[in-house]
Coordinates of C-alpha atoms in Angstrom, one line a residue:
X136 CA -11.8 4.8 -9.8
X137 CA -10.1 8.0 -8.6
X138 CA -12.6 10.4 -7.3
X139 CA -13.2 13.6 -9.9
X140 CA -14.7 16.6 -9.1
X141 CA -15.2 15.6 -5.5
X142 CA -16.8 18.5 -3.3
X143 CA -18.1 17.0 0.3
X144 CA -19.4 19.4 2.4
X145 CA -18.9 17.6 5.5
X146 CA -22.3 17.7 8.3
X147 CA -21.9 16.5 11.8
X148 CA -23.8 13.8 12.6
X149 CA -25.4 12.9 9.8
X150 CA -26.0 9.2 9.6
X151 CA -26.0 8.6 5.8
X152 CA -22.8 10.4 5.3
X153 CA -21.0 8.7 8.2
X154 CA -22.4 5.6 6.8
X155 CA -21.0 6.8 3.2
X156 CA -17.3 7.0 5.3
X157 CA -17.7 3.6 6.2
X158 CA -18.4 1.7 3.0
X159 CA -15.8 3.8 1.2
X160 CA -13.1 2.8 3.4
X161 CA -14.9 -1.2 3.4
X162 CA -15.5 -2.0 -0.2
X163 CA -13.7 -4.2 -2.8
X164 CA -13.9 -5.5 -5.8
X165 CA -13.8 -9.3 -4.3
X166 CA -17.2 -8.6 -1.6
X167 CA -20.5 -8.0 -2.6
X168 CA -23.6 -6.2 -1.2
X169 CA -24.4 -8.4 1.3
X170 CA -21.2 -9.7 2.1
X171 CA -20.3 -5.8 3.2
X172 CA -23.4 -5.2 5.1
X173 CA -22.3 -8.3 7.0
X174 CA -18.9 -7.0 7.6
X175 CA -20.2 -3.4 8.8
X176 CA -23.6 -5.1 10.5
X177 CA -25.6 -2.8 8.8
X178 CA -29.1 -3.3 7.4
X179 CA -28.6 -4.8 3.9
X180 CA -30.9 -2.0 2.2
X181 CA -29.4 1.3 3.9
X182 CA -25.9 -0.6 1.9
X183 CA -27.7 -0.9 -1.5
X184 CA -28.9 2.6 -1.3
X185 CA -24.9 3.8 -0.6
X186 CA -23.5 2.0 -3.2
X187 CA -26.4 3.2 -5.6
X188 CA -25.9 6.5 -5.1
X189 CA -21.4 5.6 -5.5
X190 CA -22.6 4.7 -8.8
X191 CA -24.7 7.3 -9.8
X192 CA -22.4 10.1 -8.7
X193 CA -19.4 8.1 -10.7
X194 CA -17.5 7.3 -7.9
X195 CA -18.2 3.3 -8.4
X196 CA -19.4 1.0 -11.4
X197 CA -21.0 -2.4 -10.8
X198 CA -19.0 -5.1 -11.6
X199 CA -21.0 -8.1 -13.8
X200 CA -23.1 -10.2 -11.6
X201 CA -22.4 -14.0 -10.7
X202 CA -24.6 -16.1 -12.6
X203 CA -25.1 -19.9 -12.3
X204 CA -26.2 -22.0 -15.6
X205 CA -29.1 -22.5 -14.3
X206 CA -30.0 -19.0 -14.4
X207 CA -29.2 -18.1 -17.8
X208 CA -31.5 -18.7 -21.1
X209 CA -31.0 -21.9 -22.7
X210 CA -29.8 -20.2 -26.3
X211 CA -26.6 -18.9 -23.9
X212 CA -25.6 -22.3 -23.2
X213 CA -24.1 -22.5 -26.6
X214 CA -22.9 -19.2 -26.9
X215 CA -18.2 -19.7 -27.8
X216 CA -16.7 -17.6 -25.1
X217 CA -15.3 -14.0 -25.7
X218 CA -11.5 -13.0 -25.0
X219 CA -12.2 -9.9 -23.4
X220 CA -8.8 -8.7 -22.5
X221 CA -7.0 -9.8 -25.2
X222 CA -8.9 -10.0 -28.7
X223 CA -6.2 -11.9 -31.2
X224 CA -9.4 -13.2 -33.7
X225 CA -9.9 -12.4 -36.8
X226 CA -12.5 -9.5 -37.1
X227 CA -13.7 -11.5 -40.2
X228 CA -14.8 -14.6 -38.1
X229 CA -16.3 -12.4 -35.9
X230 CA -19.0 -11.2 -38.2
X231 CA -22.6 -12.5 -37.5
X232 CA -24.2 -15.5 -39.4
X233 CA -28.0 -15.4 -39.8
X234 CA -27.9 -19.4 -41.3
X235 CA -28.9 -20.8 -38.2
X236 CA -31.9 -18.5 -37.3
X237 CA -30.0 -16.6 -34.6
X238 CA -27.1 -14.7 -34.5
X239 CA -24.0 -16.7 -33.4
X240 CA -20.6 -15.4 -33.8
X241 CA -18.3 -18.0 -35.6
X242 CA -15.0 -18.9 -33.6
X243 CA -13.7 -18.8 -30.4
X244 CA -13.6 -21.8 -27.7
X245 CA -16.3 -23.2 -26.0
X246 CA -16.6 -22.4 -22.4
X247 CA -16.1 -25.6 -21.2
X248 CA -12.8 -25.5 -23.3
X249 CA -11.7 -22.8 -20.9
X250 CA -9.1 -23.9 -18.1
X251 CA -10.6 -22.7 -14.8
X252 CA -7.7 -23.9 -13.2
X253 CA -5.4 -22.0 -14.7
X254 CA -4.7 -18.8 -13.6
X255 CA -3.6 -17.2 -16.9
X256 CA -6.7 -18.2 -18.7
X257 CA -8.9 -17.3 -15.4
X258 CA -7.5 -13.8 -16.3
X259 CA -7.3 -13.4 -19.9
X260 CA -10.6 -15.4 -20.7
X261 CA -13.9 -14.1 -19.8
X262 CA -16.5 -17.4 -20.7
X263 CA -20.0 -15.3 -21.7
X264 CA -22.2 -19.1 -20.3
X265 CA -20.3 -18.4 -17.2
X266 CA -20.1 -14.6 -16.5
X267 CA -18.5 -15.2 -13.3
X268 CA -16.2 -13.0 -11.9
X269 CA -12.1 -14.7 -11.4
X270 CA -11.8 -16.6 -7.8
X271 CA -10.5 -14.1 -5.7
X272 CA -6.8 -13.2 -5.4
X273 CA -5.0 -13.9 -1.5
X274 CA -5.3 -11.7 1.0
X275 CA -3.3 -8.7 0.7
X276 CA -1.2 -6.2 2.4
X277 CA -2.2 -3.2 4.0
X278 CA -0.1 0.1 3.8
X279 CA -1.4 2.5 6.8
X280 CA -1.1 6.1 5.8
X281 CA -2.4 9.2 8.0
X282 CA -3.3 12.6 6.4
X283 CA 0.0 14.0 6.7
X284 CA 0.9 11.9 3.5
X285 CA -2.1 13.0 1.9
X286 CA -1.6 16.9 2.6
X287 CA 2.1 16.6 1.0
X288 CA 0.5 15.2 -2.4
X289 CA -2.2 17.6 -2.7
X290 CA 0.3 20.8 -1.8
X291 CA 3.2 20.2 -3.3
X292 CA 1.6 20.4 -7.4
X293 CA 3.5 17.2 -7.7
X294 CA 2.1 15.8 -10.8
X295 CA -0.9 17.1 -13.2
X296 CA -3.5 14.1 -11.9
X297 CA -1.7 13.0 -8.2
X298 CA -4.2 15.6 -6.6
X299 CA -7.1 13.3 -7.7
X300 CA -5.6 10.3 -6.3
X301 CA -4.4 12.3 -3.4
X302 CA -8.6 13.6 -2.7
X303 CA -9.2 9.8 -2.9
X304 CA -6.6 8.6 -0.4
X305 CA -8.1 11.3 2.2
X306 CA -12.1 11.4 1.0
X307 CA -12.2 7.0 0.1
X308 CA -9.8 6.6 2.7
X309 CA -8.5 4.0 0.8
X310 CA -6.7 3.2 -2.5
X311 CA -7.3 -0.7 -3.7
X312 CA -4.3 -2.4 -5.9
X313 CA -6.6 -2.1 -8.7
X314 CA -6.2 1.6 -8.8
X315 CA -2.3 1.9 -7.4
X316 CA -0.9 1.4 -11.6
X317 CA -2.6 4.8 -12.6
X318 CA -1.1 5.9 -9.2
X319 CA 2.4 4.9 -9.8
X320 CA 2.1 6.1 -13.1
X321 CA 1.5 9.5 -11.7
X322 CA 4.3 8.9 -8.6
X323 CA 6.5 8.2 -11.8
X324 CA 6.4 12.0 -13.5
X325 CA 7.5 13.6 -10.5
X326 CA 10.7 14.9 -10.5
X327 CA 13.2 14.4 -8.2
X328 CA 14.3 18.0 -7.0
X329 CA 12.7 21.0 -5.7
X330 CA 12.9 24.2 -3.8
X331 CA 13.0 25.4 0.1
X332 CA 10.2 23.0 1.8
X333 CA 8.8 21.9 -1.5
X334 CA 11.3 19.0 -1.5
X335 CA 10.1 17.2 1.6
X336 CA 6.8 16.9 -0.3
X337 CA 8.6 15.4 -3.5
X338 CA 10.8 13.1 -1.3
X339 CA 7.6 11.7 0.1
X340 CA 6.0 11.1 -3.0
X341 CA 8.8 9.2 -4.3
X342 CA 10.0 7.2 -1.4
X343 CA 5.8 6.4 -1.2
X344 CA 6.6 5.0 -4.7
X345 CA 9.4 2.5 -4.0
X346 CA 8.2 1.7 -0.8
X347 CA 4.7 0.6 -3.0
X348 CA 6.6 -1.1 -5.4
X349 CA 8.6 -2.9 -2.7
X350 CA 5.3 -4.0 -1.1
X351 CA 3.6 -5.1 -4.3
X352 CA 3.8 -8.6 -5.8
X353 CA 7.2 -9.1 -4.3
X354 CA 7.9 -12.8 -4.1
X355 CA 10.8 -12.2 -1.8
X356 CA 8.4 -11.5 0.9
X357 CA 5.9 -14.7 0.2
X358 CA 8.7 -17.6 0.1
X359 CA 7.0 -19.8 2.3
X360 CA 3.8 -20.0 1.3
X361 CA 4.2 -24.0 0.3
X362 CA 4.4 -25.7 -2.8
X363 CA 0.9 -25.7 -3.7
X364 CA 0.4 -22.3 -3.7
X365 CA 1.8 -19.9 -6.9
X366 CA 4.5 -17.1 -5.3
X367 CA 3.1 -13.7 -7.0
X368 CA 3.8 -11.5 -3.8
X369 CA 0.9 -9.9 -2.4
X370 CA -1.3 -7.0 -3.4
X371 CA -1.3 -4.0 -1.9
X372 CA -4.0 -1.7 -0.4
X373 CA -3.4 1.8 0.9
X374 CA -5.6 2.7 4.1
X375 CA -5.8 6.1 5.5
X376 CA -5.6 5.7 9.8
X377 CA -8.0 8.1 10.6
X378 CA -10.5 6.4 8.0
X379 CA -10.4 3.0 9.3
X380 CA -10.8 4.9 13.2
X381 CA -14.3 6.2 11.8
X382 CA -15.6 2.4 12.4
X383 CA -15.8 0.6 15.6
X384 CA -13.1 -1.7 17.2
X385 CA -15.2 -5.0 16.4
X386 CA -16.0 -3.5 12.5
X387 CA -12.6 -2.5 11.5
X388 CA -10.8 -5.9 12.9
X389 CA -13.8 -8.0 10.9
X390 CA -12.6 -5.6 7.7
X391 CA -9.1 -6.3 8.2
X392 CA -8.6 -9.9 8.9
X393 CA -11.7 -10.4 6.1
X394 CA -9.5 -9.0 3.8
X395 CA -5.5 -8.4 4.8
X396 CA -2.6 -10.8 5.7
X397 CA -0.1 -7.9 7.0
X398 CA -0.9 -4.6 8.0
X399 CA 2.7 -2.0 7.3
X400 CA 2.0 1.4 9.0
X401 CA 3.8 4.3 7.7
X402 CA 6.9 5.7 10.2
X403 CA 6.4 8.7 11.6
X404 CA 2.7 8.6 12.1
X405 CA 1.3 11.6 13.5
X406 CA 0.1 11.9 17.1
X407 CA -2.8 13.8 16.9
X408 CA -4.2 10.1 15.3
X409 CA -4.7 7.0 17.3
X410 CA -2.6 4.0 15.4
X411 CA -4.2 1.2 14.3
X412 CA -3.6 -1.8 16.9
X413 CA -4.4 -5.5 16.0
X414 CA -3.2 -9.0 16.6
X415 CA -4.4 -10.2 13.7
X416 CA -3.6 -9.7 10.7
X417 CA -0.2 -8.5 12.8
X418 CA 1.3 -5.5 12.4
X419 CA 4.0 -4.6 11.4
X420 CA 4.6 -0.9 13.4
X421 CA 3.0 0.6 16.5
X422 CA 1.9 -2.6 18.8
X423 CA -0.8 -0.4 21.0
X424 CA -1.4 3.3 20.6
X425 CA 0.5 4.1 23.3
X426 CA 3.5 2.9 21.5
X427 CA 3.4 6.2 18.9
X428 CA 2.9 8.7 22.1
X429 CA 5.0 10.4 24.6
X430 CA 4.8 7.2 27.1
X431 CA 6.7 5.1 24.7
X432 CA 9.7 7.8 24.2
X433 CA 9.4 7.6 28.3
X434 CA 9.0 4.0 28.1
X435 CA 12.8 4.0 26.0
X436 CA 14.9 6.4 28.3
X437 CA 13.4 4.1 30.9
X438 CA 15.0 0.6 29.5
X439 CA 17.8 1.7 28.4
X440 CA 19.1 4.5 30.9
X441 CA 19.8 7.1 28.7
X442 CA 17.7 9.8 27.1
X443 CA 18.4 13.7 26.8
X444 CA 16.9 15.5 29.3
X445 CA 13.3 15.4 30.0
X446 CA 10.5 17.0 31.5
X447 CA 6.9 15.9 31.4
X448 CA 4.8 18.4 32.9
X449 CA 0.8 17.9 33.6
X450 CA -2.1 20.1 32.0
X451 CA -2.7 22.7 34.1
X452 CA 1.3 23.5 35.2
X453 CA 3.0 27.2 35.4
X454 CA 6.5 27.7 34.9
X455 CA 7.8 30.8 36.1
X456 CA 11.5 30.0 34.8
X457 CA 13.1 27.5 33.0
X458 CA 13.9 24.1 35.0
X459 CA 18.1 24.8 35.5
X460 CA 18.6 21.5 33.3
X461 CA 17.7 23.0 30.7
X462 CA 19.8 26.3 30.9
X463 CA 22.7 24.9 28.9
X464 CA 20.8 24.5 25.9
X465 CA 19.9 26.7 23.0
X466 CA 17.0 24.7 21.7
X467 CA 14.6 22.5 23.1
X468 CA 12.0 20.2 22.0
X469 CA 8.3 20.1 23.1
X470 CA 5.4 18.2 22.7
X471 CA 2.7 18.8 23.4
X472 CA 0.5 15.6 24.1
X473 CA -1.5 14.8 20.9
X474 CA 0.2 16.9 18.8
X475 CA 3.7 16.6 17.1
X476 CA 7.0 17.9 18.3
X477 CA 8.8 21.0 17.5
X478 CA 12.2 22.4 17.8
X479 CA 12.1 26.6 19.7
X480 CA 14.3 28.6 20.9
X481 CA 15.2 28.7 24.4
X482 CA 14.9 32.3 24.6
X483 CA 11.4 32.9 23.8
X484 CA 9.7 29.7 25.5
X485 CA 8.4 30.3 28.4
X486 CA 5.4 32.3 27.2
X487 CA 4.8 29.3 24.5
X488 CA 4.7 26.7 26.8
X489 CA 3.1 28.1 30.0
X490 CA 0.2 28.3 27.3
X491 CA 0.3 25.1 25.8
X492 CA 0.1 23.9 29.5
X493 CA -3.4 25.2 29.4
X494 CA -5.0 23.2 27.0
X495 CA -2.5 20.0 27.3
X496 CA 0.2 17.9 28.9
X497 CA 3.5 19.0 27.6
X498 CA 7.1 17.1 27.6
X499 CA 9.8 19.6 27.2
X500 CA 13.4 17.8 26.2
X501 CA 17.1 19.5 25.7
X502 CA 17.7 19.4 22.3
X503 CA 21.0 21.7 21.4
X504 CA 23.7 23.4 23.3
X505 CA 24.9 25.5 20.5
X506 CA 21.8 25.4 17.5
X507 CA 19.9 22.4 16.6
X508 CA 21.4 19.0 17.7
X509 CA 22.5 16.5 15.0
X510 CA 20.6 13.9 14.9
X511 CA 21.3 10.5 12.9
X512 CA 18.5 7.7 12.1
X513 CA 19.4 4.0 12.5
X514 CA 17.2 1.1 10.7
X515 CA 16.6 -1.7 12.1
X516 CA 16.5 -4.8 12.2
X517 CA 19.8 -5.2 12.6
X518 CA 22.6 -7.4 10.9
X519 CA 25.4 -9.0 12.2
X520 CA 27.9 -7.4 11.0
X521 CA 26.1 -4.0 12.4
X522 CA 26.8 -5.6 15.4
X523 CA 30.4 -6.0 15.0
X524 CA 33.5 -3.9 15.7
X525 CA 33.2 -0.8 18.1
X526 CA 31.1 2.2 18.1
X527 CA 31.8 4.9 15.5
X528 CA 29.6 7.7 13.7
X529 CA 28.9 5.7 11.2
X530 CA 28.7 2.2 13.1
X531 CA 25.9 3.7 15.8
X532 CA 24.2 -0.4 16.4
X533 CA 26.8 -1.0 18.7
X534 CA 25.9 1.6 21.1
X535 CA 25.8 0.0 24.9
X536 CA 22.1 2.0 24.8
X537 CA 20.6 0.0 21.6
X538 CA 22.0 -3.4 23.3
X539 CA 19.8 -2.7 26.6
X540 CA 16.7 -2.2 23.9
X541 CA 17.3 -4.7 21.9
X542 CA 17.2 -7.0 25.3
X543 CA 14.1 -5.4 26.2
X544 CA 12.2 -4.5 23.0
X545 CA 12.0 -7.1 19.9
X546 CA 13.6 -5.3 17.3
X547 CA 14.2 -8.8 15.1
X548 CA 10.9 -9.1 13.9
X549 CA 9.9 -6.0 13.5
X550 CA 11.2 -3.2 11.2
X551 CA 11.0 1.1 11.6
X552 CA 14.5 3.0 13.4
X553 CA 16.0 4.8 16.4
X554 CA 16.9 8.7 16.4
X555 CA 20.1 9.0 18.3
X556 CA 20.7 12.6 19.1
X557 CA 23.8 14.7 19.6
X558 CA 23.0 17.5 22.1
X559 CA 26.7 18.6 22.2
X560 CA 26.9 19.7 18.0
X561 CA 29.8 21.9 18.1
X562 CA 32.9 19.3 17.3
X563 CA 30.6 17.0 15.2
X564 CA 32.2 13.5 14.8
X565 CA 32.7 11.6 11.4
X566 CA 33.4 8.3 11.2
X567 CA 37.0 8.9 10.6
X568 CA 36.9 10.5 14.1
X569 CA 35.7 7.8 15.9
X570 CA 37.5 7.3 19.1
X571 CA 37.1 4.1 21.5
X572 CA 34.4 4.7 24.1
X573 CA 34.3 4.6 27.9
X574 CA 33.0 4.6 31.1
X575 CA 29.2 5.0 32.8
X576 CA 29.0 8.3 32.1
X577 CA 25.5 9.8 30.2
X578 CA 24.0 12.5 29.1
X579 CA 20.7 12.6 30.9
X580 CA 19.4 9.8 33.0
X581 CA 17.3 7.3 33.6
X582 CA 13.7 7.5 35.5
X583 CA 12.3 5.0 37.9
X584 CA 9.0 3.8 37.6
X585 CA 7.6 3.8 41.1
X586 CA 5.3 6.9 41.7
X587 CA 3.6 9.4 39.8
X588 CA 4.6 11.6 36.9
X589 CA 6.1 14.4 40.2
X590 CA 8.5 11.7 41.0
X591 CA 9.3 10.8 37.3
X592 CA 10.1 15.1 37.1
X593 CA 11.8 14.7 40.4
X594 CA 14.4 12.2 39.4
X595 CA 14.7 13.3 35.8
X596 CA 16.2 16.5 37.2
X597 CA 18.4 15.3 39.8
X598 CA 19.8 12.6 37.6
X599 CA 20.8 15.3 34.9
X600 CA 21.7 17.6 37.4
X601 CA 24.3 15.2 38.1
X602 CA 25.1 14.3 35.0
X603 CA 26.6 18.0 34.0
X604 CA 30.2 17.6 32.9
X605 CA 32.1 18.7 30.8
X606 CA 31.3 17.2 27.3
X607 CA 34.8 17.9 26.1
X608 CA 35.6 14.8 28.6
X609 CA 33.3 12.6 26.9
X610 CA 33.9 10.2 24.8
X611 CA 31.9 9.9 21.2
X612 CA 30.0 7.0 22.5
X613 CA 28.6 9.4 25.7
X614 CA 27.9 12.2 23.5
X615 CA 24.7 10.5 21.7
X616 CA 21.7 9.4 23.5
X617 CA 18.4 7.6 22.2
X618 CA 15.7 10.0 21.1
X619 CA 12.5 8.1 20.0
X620 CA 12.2 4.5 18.4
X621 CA 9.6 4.3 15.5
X622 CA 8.1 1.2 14.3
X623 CA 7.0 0.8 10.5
X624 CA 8.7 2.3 7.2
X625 CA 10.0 5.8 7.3
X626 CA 8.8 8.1 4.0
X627 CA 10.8 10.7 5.0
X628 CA 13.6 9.6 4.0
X629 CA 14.8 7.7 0.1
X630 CA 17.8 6.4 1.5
X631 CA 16.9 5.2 5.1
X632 CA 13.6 3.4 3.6
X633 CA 15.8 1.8 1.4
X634 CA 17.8 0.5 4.0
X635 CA 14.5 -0.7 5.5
X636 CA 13.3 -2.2 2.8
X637 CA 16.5 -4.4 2.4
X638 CA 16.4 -5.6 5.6
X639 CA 12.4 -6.4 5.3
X640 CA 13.5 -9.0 2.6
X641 CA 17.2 -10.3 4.1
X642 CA 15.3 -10.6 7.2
X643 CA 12.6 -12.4 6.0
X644 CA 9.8 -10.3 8.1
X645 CA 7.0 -11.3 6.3
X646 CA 7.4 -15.4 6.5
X647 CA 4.7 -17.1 8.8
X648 CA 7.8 -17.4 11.3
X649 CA 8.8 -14.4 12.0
X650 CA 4.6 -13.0 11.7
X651 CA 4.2 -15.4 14.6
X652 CA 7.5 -13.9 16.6
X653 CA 6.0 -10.6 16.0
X654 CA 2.5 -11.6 17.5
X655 CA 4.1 -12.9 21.0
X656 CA 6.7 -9.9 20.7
X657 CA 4.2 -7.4 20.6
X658 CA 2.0 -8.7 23.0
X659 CA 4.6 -8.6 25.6
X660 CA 5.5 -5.1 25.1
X661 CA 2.0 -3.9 24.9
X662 CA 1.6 -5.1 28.4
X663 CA 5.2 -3.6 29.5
X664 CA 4.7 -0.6 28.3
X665 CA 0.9 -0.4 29.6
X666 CA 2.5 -2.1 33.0
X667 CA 5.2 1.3 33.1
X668 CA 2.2 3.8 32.0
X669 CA 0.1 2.6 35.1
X670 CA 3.2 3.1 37.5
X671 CA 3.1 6.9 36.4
X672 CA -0.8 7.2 36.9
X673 CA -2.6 8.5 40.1

């Protein structure tokens, strides 16, 4: 259940509260006590005494145990069954007779009347000789949130009862699919507008809402799992990143594949966190950490040839002006490595990042010439007919950049999309204005990837040195470069997760086919992008 009245005090290194962490973030409904402290290879009785104190403090209940016939007292062996879930009898036949010299209750089937194969009667029949627990549903899917998504929930005084659900997500780490109805339910009563930067909190709750009931029991994504097998979609589970980080490598993959067919990570996660990487169950977003860092943004201007200009400068570095390629602009963007970009005035930069430069690596990148460049998100995968015709503002897929990627990165099986930014935001383009494109010509350059991160500098600035012309000469194809790729589902965004989630089903990314694609894909750009990240390093 949803914690209530949850205060935690957290204490470093204490062993029983890490240990609490851990089996939050591990237990389900479908494995029991020992089954868990076999997962987590933890001593059986240090388990027992976590999940006794879960149920003490409310934040568990023990589900009936598993009894065999054998077990049970002869006088339960002729016990009818009760419906539990849905009572249609007659309260008249329920009423106790004494005539037999114990109390039976007239009516109702006999338990071996009950249809254990059925799935319907295995949920709306509970037989009291068996007590069992239903067989366990499939494997499920995993949504992978990070805390930003839990701070917009709690701040943004969404719904009357999200903030409990919200404490859960970050404290449990978790939210099962037995708990995600009374969470839709609350998703559901929050309203669609809102003021100043309250909105990007209500545009996140709902686009988590669609992009949950997307997820949930859709039979479009489970079309192939055979004829013997019923197509109900998957459930869902939310996991929080940084949650699932707080057990070892070998734990969290026995947790995962135990219990989870897909794993679907949230787009943008945050880079102060360390995605989640696995082969299996595959995943469906970042491949390898490195994927969601500053490497991987490196990695892209690198394959394709294009990127806005960029400077990664090691911890420790003193600027005493402003590199000349960036002169032209009005706004940059920096990163500092670990934490998340930000968009800052040229004027007033220096200061900021000579001490940012202290404490961390930072990659400073033109951003606008006159204000904040325009920037313009494009799903993928893509279709065909995204593929036809030439490029236009609002036809960006056919960009001669995003046909080098797609040669080098798999963008078919995977789902998530590309920023494409205009540096050059005076004269913005519509798609009425779209003008046939030209020549070799791009803003910002590529980077080789023999030597260190000096050379990477070194030939980042001479190519964008040379690449200063006049942007009233370029055509509306040269005037956008690639920004940053992002693999998973964006929540930033209603319309462009809706666009992803379309292209999830017509796609078909969730069949065994493309799953397998996706493991081979990701494996080999794991090992180009490591392969390009050991070229930089000394």
């Amino acid at each position: 259940p949803p914690l209530e009245g949850f205060v935690m005090n957290r204490v470093q290194g204490d062993y029983f509260e890490t240990l609490l962490y851990k089996i939050f973030v591990s237990i389900d409904e479908q494995t029991n006590v020992a089954e868990l402290a076999n997962v987590l290879e933890i001593d059986l009785d240090l388990v027992k005494n976590a999940v006794s104190m879960y149920c003490r403090l409310g934040f568990a209940v023990k589900k009936g145990p598993v009894f065999s016939s054998d077990q049970l007292h002869p006088t339960w062996k002729n016990a009818p069954s009760v419906n539990r879930l849905k009572s249609t009898m007659d309260p008249q036949k329920m009423l106790l007779s004494w005539e037999q010299g114990s109390p039976v209750m007239e009516g109702g089937s006999s338990a071996t009347d009950t249809d254990t194969t059925s799935l319907e009667d295995q949920a709306d029949t509970a037989s009291v000789s068996s007590l069992s627990i239903p067989a366990a549903p499939t494997k499920r899917i995993a949504f992978l949130f990070d805390s930003t998504l839990t701070a917009f929930l709690m701040m943004g005084n969404l719904s009357p009862n999200l903030k409990s659900h919200a404490v859960t997500m970050f404290e449990v780490g978790k939210l099962s699919d037995e708990t995600l109805d009374s969470f839709l339910a609350e998703l559901e009563k929050v309203e669609s507008t809102a003021e100043g930067e309250a909105q990007r909190y209500f545009d996140h709750a709902l686009t988590l809402k669609n992009t949950i009931l997307f997820l949930r029991y859709n039979k479009e994504l489970t079309q192939d799992q055979g004829p013997d097998v019923p197509n109900i979609g998957f459930p869902l589970d939310m996991l929080r990143c940084e949650s699932l980080l707080g057990l070892d490598q070998a734990t969290c993959s026995r947790v995962l594949n135990k219990n989870y067919k897909l794993l679907v990570s949230m787009a943008p996660l945050s880079n102060e966190i360390r995605p989640i990487s696995s082969c299996t169950p595959q995943h469906i977003g970042p491949a390898i950490p490195e994927v969601s860092s500053i490497w991987f943004k490196l990695y892209l201007y690198h394959v394709t040839g294009q990127g806005p200009p960029s400077l990664l400068l090691s911890k420790g570095s003193r600027l005493r002006k402003l590199p000349d390629i960036f002169q032209a602009y009005d706004r940059l963007l920096i990163t500092s490595w670990g934490h998340d970009p930000g968009v800052v005035p040229t004027s007033n930069v220096l200061t900021m990042l000579n001490d940012a430069l202290t404490h961390s690596a930072v990659l400073i990148q033109g951003h606008g010439m006159h204000g904040h460049g325009e920037t313009v998100h494009i799903p993928f995968p893509f279709d065909e007919e995204d593929l036809k015709g030439e490029f236009s503002y609002s036809n960006m897929c056919t960009h001669k950049a995003l046909q080098k990627l797609k040669e080098q990165v798999d963008l078919e099986h995977q789902c998530g999309y590309i920023t494409m930014l205009n540096s050059n935001n005076r004269h913005r383009r519509r798609a009425s204005d779209s003008t046939e494109y030209r020549g070799d010509t791009h803003l910002g350059g590529g980077l080789d990837t023999n030597g260190s991160t000096e050379s990477f500098e070194l030939v980042t600035e001479e190519n964008n040195g040379e690449g200063k012309v006049k942007t009233d000469t370029l055509s509306s194809e040269d005037e956008w470069v690639p920004l940053e790729l992002c693999f998973g589902m964006p929540l930033f965004s209603s319309e462009l997760n809706r666009k992803v989630c379309r292209k999830i089903a017509s796609h078909k990314l969730c069949s065994n086919e493309s799953l397998q694609e996706l493991l081979h894909s990701s494996r080999k750009l794991s090992l180009k992008v490591l392969s390009f990240v050991q070229s930089f390093q000394v």
